[in-house]
Each structure stands twice: as structure tokens, then as C-alpha cells.
PDB file of C-alpha atoms in Angstrom:
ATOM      1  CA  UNK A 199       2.192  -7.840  55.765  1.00 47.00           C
ATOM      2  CA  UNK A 200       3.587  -5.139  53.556  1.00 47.00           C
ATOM      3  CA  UNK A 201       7.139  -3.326  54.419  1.00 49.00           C
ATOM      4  CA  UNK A 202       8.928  -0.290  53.433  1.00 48.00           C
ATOM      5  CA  UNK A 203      12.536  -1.353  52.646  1.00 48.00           C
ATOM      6  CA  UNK A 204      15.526   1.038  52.769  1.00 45.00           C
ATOM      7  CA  UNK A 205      15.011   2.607  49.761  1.00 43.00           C
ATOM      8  CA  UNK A 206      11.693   3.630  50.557  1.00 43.00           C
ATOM      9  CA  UNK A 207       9.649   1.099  48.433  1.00 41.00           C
ATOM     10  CA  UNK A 208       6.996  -1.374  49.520  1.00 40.00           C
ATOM     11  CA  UNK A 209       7.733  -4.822  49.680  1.00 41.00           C
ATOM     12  CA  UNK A 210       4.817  -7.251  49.419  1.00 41.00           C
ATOM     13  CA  UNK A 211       5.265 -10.123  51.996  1.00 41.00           C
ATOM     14  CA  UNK A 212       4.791 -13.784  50.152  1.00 45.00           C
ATOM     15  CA  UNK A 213       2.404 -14.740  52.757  1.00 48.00           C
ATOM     16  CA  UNK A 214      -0.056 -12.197  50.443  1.00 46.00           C
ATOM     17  CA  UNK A 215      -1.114 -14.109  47.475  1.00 51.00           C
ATOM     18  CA  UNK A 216      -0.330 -11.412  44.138  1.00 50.00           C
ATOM     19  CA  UNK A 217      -3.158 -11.140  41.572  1.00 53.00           C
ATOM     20  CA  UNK A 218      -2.609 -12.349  38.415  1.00 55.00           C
ATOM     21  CA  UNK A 219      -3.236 -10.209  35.775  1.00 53.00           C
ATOM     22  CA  UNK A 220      -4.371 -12.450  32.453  1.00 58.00           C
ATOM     23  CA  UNK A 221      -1.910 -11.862  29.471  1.00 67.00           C
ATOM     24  CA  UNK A 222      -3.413 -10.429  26.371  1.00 76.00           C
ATOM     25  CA  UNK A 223      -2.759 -12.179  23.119  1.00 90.00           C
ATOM     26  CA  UNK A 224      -0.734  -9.601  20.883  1.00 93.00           C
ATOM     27  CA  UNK A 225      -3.212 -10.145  18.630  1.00 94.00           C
ATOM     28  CA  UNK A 226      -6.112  -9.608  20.261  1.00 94.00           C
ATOM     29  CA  UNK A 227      -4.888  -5.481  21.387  1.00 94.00           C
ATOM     30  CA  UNK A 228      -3.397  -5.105  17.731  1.00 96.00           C
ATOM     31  CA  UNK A 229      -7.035  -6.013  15.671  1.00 96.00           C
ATOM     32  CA  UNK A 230      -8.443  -3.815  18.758  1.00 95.00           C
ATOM     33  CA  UNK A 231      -6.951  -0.909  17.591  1.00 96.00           C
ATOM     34  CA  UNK A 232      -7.556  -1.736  14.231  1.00 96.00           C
ATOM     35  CA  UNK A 233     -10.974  -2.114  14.584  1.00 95.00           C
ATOM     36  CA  UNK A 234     -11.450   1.367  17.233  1.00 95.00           C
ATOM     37  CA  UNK A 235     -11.060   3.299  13.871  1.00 95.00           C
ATOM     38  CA  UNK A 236     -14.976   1.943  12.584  1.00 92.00           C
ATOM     39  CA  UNK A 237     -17.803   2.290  13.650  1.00 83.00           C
ATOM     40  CA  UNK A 238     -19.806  -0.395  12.212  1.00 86.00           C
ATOM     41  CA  UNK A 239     -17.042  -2.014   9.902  1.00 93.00           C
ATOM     42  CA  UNK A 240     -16.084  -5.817  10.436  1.00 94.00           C
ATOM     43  CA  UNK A 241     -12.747  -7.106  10.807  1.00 96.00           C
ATOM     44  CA  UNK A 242     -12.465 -10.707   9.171  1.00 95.00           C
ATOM     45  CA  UNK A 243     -10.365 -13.409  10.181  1.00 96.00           C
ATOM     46  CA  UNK A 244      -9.130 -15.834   7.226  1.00 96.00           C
ATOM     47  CA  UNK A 245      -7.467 -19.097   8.138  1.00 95.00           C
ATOM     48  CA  UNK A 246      -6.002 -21.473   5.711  1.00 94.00           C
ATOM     49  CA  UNK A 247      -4.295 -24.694   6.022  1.00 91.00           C
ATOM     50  CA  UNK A 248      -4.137 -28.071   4.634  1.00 86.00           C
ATOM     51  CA  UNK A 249      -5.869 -31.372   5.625  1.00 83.00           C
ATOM     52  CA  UNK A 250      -4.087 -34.693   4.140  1.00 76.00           C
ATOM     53  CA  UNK A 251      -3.073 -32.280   0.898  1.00 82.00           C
ATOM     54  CA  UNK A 252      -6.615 -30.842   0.357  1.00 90.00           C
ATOM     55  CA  UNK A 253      -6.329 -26.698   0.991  1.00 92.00           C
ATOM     56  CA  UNK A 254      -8.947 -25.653   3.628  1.00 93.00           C
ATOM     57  CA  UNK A 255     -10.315 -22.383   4.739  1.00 94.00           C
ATOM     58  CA  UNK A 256     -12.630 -20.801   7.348  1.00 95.00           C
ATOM     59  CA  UNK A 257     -13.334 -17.327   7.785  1.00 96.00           C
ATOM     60  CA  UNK A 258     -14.577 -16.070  11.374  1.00 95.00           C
ATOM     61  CA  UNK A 259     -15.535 -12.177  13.016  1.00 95.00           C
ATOM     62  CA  UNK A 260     -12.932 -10.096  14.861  1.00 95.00           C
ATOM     63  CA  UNK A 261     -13.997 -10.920  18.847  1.00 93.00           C
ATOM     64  CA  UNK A 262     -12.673 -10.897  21.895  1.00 88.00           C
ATOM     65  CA  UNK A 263     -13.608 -14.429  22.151  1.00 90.00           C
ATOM     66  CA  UNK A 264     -12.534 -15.578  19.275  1.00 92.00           C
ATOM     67  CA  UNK A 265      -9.472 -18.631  19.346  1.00 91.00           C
ATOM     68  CA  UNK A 266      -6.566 -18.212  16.704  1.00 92.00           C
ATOM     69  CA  UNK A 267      -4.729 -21.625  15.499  1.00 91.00           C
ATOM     70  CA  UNK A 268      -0.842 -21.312  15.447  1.00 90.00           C
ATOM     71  CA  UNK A 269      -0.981 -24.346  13.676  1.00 93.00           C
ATOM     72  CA  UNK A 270      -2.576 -22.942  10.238  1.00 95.00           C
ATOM     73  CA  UNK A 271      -1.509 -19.581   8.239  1.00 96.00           C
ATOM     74  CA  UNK A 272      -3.992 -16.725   9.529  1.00 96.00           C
ATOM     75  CA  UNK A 273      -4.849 -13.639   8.330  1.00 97.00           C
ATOM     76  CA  UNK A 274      -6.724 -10.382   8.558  1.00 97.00           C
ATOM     77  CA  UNK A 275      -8.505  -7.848   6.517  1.00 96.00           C
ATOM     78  CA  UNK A 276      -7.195  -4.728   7.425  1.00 96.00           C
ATOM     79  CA  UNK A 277      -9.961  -2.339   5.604  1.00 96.00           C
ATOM     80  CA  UNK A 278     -12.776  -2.980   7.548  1.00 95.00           C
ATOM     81  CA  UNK A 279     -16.029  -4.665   6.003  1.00 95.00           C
ATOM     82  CA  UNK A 280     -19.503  -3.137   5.909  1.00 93.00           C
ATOM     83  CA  UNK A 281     -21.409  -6.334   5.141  1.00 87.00           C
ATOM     84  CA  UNK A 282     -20.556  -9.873   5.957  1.00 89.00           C
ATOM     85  CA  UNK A 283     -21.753 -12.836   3.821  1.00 90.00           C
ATOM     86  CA  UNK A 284     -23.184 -15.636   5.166  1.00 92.00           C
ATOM     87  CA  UNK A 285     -23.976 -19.186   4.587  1.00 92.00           C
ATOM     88  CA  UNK A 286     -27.257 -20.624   6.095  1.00 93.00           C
ATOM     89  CA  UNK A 287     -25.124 -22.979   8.503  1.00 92.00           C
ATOM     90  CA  UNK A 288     -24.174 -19.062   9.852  1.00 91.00           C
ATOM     91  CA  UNK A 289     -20.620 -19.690   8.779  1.00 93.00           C
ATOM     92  CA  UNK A 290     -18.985 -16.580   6.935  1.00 95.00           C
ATOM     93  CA  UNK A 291     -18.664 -17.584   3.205  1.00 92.00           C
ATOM     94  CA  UNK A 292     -15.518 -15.269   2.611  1.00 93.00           C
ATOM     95  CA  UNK A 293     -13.530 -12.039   3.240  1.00 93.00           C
ATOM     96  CA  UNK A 294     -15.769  -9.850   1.430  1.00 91.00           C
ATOM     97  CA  UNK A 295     -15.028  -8.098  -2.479  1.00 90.00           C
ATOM     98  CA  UNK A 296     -13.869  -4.460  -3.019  1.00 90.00           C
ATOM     99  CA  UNK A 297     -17.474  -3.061  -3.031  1.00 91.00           C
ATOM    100  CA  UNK A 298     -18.244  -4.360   0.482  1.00 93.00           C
ATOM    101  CA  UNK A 299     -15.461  -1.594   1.527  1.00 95.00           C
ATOM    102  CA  UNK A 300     -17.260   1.857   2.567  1.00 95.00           C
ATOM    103  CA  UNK A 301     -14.148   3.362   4.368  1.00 97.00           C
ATOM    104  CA  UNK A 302     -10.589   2.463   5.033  1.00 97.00           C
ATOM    105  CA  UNK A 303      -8.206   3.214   7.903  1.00 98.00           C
ATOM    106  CA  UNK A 304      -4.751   2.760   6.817  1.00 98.00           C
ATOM    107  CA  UNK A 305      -2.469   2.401   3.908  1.00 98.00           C
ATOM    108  CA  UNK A 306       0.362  -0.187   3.873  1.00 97.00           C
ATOM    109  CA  UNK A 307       2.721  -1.784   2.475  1.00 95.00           C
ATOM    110  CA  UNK A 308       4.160  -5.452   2.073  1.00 92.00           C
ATOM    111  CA  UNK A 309       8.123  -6.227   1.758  1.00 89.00           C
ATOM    112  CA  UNK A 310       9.734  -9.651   1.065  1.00 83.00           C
ATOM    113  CA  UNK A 311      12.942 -10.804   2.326  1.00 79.00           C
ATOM    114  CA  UNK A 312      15.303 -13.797   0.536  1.00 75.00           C
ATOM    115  CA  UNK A 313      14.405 -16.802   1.752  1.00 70.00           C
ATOM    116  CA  UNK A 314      13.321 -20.564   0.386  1.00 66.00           C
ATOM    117  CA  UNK A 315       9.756 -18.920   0.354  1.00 66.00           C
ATOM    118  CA  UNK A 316      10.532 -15.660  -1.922  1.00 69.00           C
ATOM    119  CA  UNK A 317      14.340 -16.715  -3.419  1.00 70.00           C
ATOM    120  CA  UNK A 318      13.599 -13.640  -6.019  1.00 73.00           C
ATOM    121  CA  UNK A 319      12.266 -11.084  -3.079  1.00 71.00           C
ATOM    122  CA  UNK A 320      14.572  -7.642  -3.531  1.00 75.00           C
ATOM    123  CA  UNK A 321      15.898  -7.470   0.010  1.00 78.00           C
ATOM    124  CA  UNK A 322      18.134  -9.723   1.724  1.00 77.00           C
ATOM    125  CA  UNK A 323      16.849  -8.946   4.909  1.00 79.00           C
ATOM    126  CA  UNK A 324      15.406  -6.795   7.474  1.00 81.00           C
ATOM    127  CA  UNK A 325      18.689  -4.576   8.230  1.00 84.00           C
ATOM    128  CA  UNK A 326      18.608  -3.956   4.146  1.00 84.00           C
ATOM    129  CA  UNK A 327      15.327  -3.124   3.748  1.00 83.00           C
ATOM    130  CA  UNK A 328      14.873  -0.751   6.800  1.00 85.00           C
ATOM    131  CA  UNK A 329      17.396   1.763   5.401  1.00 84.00           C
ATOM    132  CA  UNK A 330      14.582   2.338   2.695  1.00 84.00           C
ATOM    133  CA  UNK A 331      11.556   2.278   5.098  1.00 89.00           C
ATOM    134  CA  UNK A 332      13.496   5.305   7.725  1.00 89.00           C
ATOM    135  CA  UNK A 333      13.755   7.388   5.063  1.00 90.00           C
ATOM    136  CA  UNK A 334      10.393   7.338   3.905  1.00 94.00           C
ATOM    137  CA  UNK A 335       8.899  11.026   5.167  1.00 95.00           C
ATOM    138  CA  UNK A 336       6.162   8.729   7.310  1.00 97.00           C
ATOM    139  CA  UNK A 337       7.099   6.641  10.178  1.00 96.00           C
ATOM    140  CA  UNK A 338       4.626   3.379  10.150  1.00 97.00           C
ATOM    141  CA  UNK A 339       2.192   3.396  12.835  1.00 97.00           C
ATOM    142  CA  UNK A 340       3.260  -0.421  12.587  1.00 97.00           C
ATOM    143  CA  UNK A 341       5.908  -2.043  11.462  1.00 95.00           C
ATOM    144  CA  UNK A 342       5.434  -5.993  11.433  1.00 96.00           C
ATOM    145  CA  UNK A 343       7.501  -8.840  10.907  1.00 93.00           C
ATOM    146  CA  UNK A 344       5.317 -11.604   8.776  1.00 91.00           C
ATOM    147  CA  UNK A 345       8.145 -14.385   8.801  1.00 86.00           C
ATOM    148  CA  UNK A 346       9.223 -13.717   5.687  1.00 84.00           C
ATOM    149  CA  UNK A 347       8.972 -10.362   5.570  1.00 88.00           C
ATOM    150  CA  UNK A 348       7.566  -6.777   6.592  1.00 91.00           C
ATOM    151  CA  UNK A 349       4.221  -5.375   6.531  1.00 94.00           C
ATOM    152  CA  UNK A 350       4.137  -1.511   6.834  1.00 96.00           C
ATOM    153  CA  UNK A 351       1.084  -0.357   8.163  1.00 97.00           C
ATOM    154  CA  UNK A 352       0.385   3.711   8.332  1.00 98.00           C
ATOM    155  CA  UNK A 353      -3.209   4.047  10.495  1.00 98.00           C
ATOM    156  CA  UNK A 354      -5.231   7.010   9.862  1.00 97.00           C
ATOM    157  CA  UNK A 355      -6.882   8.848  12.645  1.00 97.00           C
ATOM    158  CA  UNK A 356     -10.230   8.544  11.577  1.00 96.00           C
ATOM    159  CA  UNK A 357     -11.670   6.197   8.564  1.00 97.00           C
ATOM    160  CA  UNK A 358     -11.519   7.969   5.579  1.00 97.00           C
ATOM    161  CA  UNK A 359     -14.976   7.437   3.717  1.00 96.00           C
ATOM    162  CA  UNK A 360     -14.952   6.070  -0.155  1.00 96.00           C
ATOM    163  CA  UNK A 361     -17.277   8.828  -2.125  1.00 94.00           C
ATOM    164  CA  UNK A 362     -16.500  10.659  -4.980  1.00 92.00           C
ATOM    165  CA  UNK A 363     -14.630  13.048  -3.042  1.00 94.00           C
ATOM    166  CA  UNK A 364     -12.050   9.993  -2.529  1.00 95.00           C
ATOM    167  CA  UNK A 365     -12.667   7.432  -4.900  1.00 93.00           C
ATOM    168  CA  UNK A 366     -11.734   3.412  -5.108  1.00 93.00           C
ATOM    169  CA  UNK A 367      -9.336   4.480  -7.726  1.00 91.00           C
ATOM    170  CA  UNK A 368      -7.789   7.203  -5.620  1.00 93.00           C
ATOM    171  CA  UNK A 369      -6.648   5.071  -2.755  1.00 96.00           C
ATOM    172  CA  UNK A 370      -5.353   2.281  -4.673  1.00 95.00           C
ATOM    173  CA  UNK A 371      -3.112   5.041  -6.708  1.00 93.00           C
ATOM    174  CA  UNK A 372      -1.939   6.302  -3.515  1.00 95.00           C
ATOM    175  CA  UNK A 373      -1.121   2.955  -2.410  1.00 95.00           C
ATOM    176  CA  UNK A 374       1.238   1.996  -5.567  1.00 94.00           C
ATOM    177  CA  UNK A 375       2.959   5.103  -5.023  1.00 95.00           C
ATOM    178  CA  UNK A 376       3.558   4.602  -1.497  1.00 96.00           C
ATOM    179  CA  UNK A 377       4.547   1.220  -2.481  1.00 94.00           C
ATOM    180  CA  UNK A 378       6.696   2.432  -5.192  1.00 92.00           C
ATOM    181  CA  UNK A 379       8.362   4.672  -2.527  1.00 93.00           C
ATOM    182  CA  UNK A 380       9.551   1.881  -0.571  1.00 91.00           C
ATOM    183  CA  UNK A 381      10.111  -0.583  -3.169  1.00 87.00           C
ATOM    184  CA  UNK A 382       7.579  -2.991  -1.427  1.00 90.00           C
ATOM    185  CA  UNK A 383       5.368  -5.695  -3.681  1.00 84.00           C
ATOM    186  CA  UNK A 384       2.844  -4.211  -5.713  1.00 84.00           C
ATOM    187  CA  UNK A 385      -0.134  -5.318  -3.441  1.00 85.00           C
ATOM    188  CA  UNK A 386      -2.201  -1.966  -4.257  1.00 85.00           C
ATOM    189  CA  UNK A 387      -5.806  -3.694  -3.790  1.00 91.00           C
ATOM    190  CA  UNK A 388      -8.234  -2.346  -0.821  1.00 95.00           C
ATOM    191  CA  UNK A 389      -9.200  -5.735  -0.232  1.00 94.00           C
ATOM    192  CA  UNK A 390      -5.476  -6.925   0.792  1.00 94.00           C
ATOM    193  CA  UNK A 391      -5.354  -9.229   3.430  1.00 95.00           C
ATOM    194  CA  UNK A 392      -2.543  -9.494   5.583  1.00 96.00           C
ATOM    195  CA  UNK A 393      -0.791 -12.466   7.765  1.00 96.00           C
ATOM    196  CA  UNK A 394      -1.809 -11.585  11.514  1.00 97.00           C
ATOM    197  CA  UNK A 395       1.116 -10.980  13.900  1.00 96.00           C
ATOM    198  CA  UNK A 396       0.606 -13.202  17.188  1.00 95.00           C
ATOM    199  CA  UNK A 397       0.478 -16.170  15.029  1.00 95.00           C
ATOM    200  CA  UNK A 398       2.806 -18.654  13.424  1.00 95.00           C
ATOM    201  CA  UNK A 399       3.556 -18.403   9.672  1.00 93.00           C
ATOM    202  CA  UNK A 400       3.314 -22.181   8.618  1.00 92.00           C
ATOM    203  CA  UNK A 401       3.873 -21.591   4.992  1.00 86.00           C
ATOM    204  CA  UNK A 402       6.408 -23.938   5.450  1.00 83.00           C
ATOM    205  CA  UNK A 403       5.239 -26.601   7.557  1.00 83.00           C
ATOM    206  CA  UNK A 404       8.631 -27.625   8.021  1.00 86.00           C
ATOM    207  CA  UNK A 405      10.208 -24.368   9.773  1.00 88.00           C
ATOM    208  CA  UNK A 406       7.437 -22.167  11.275  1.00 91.00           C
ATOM    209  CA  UNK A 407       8.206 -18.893  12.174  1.00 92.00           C
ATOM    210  CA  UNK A 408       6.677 -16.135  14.140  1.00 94.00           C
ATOM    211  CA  UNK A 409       4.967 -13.318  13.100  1.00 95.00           C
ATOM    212  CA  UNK A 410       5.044 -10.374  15.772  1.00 95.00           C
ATOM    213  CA  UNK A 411       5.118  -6.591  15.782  1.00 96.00           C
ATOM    214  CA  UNK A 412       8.623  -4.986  14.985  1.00 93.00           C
ATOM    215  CA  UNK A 413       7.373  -1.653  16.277  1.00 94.00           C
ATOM    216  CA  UNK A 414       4.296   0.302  16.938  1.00 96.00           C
ATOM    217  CA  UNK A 415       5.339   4.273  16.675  1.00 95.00           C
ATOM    218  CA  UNK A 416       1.620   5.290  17.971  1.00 95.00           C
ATOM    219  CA  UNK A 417       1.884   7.732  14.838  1.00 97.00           C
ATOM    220  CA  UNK A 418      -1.280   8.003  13.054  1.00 98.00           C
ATOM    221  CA  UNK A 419      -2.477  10.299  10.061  1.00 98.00           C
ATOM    222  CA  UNK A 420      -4.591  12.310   7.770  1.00 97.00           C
ATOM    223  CA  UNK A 421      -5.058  11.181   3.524  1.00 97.00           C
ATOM    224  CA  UNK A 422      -4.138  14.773   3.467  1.00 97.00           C
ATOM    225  CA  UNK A 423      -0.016  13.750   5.044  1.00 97.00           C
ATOM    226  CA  UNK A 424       0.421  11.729   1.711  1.00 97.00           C
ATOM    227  CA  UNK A 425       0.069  14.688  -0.437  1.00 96.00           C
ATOM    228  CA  UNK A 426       3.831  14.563  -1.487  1.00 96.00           C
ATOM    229  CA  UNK A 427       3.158  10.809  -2.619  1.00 96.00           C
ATOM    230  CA  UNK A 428       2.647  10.524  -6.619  1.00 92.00           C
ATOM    231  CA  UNK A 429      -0.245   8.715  -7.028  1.00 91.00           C
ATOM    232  CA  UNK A 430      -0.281   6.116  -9.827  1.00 89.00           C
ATOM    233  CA  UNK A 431      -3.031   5.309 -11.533  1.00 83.00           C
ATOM    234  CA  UNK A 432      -3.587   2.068 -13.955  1.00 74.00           C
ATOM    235  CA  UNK A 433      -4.268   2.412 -17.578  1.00 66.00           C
ATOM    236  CA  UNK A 434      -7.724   1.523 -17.477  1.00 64.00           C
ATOM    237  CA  UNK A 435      -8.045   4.389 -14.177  1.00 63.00           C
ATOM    238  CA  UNK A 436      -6.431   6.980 -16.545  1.00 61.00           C
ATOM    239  CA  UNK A 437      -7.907   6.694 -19.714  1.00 64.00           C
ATOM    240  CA  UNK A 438     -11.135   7.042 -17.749  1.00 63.00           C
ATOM    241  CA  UNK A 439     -10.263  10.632 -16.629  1.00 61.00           C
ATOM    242  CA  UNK A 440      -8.544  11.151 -19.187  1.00 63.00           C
ATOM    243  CA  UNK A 441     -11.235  10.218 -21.913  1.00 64.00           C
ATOM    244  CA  UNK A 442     -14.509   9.378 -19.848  1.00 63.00           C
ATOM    245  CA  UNK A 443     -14.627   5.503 -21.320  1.00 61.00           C
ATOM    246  CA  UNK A 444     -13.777   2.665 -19.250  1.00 55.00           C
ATOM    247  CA  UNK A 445     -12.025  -0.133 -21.014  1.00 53.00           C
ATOM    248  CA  UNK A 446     -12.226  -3.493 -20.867  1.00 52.00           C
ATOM    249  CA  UNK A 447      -8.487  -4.478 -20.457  1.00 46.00           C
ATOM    250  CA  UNK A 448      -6.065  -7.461 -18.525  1.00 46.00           C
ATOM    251  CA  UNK A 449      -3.287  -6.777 -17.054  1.00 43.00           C
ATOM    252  CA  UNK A 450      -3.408  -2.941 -17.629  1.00 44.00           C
ATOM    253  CA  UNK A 451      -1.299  -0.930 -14.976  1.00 46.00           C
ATOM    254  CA  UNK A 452      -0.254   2.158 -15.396  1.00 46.00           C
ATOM    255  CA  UNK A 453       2.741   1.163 -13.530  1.00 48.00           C
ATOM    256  CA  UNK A 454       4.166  -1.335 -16.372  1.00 51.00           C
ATOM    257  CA  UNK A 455       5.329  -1.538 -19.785  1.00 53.00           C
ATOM    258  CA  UNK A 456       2.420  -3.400 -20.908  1.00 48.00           C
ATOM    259  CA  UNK A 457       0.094  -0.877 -19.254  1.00 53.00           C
ATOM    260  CA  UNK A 458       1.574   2.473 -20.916  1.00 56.00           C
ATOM    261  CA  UNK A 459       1.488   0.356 -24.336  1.00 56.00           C
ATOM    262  CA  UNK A 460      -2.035   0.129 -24.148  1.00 53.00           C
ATOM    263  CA  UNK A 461      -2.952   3.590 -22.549  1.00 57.00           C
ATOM    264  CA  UNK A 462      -0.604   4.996 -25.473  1.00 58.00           C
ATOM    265  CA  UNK A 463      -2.299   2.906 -28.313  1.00 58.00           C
ATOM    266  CA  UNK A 464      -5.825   3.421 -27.206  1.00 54.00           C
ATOM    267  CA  UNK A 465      -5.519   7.251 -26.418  1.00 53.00           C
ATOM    268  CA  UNK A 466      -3.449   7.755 -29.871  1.00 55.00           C
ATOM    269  CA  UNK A 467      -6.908   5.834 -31.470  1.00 49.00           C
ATOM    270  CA  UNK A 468      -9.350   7.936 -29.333  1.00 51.00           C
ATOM    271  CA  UNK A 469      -7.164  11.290 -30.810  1.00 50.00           C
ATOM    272  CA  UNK A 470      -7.156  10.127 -34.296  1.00 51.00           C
ATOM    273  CA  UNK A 471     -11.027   9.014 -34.330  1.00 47.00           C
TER     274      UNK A 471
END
């Protein structure tokens, strides 16, 4: 039977079995979240690991049924997919290209730490590279340890739509400056995947380590909070505004040396044509 104790609370006799409440994988409520900001967008799953030195892959659908591996690296697609590609076994034949992406829900960022992994990364650790990240104007919605690393992740309230009101080329400059901002890797491509926290990162087989959630703030946002954020566009991106023609170039951001060589020499031909 139950009992109030001194202080007033009930106690719950053990002859009263409790009910167990099942534990949700940290995974499974994070991709939830993720995936609440779509309507019809798919979340894919890439998995990648190696079978007697041959590199294997799988993709699988975002479900609540779905079984991770922490034996094998595993990722996610964090701009949701309007199309999947399959095989005719039914298996998925990939994570999908740029122009499979109708809408996004978040911008991000990925940071490296020093380690046998990334011995040239520009942080030391996590202490060193969160001095940068608080004083960015933007608290992540998530910030997420990868192993090696951080992943910032800034959600948007609603999935912004790619039109011509907010172009391809418009989030992926916002991205390299809010990249820029934080001195994270230049990983400005709506298609990123990223490692999936509630998994093991088994990039070295030898020492796995976990990859979790640092901190979830519960902030989301508008594209319209970025505003102060310099976008930076690549070469090929601004001649085309600039000019109307689209290029044909490698290696051509706007962002490098090698980029403003080529924006300079092909706008100084355009202007002397």
C-alpha cells in the first residue's frame, strides 16, 4: 500500500510492482525533432564501415523502428530530402544530391579538435574552442560532441523553402560566413551529412568514442536572425550576379586566394571585352 511519510510525500510500498517506462535512444528524440520541422521531407540514415578491408555502406529512412549499429560510423542528413532513390531490391541507393533539397531547417557548423584523427584541426579542444562559439550573437539550438569534435547546429522554426526568393547559392553563402564566424571547417554544402550523436564514432577502430549532445538550448530561429552574418559567395556565385554568365571553374571560392584570382581575372576580361 502507499504511505505518506513525514514530509508529506507518498511512498510507494515494494509489494507494488513500479512501471517501467522504456528508455528512448538519444537518437531517436534528436532526428524527431529534426524531422517535426518537414512536412514531407526524409531524413536519411548513412552507415559506413569496413568488412575484411573492403569499405561498405547502407543507407536506411529515419523511423521509429529503425536499429542503429554502434559498431560502424553513422550518420545523418540534416536538410531533409524530398525524394528518395531507390534500387529495385527497395534498398535506398544513396543520401540524395543538392537538387533533391526543396527546404532546409537549420544551419550549422562543424569544428575539429587535435587529435590522431585531425593532428592539423585549429583547436586543441573543447574548452578552446567554446570561447569562440559563446560569443557568437546565436546560441546553437544544439551543440554536439562528434568524438573528435563539435557540430553546431542552429534549427529554424519553420523550413525555410529554396525559391528564388532564397536561393541554393544564398544559403550556402550564409553558411561560410557563419562558418567563418566561428572558425569551423569550411563544410558550406546543403547536402552535409553529419555523424549522429547516440552512436559510437569508430573512425578509429581502435579507440571508439561517443558521440552525444553537449547541449540543446531549445533556441530556434528565423533566416531573417542571421542578417548581421556576411554572406560569402564563391567566385563562380559572384560573377553570376555580378555579370549574368556562369563559369565553368574548379576549385573557385570566393573565400580563397585561388578563388579571388579567378573572379579578378575573368571580371577584368569581361570589362575589357
Amino acid at each position: 500500500m502507499n504511505e505518506e511519510n513525514e514530509k508529506g510525500l507518498m511512498s510507494v510500498s515494494p509489494s507494488i510492482p513500479l512501471i517501467q517506462q522504456p528508455i528512448i535512444p538519444q537518437h531517436q528524440i534528436y532526428l524527431k525533432h529534426l524531422s517535426s520541422k518537414t512536412k514531407d521531407g526524409k531524413i536519411i540514415i548513412p552507415i559506413f564501415w569496413k568488412d575484411v578491408n573492403v569499405d561498405r555502406k547502407q543507407f536506411i529512412e529515419f523511423s521509429d523502428t529503425m536499429i542503429i549499429p554502434q559498431d560502424r560510423n553513422v550518420f545523418y542528413t540534416l536538410n531533409p530530402r524530398k525524394k528518395i532513390v531507390k534500387r529495385v531490391d527497395g534498398t535506398i541507393s544513396g543520401q540524395g544530391k543538392g537538387e533533391d533539397i526543396e527546404e532546409v531547417i537549420a544551419f550549422y557548423a562543424d569544428i575539429d579538435f587535435i587529435s590522431n584523427v585531425h593532428p592539423k584541426a585549429d583547436y586543441k579542444d573543447f574548452a578552446e574552442a567554446y570561447q569562440i562559439i559563446k560569443n557568437f550573437p546565436l546560441k546553437p539550438s544544439y551543440i554536439i560532441d562528434s568524438g573528435h569534435g563539435i557540430q553546431l547546429i542552429w534549427l529554424l522554426k519553420e523550413a525555410e523553402k529554396i525559391d528564388e526568393n532564397f536561393t541554393k547559392n544564398d544559403y550556402e553563402a550564409l553558411l561560410r560566413g557563419i562558418q567563418k564566424m566561428v572558425k569551423a571547417d569550411n563544410t558550406g554544402d546543403i547536402t552535409r551529412i553529419f555523424r549522429l550523436p547516440g552512436t559510437m564514432n569508430v573512425k578509429n577502430l581502435d579507440k571508439p568514442v561517443p558521440c552525444f549532445i553537449r547541449d540543446a538550448s531549445g533556441m530556434e530561429y528565423t533566416v531573417d536572425d542571421f542578417d548581421f552574418v556576411e554572406r560569402v559567395y564563391s567566385a563562380s556565385e559572384r560573377l553570376k550576379e555580378l555579370t549574368g554568365i556562369i563559369p565553368t571553374l574548379e576549385k573557385c571560392e570566393g573565400s580563397t586566394p585561388y578563388g579571388r584570382k579567378i573572379l579578378e581575372n575573368i571580371s577584368g576580361e569581361i570589362r575589357n571585352a
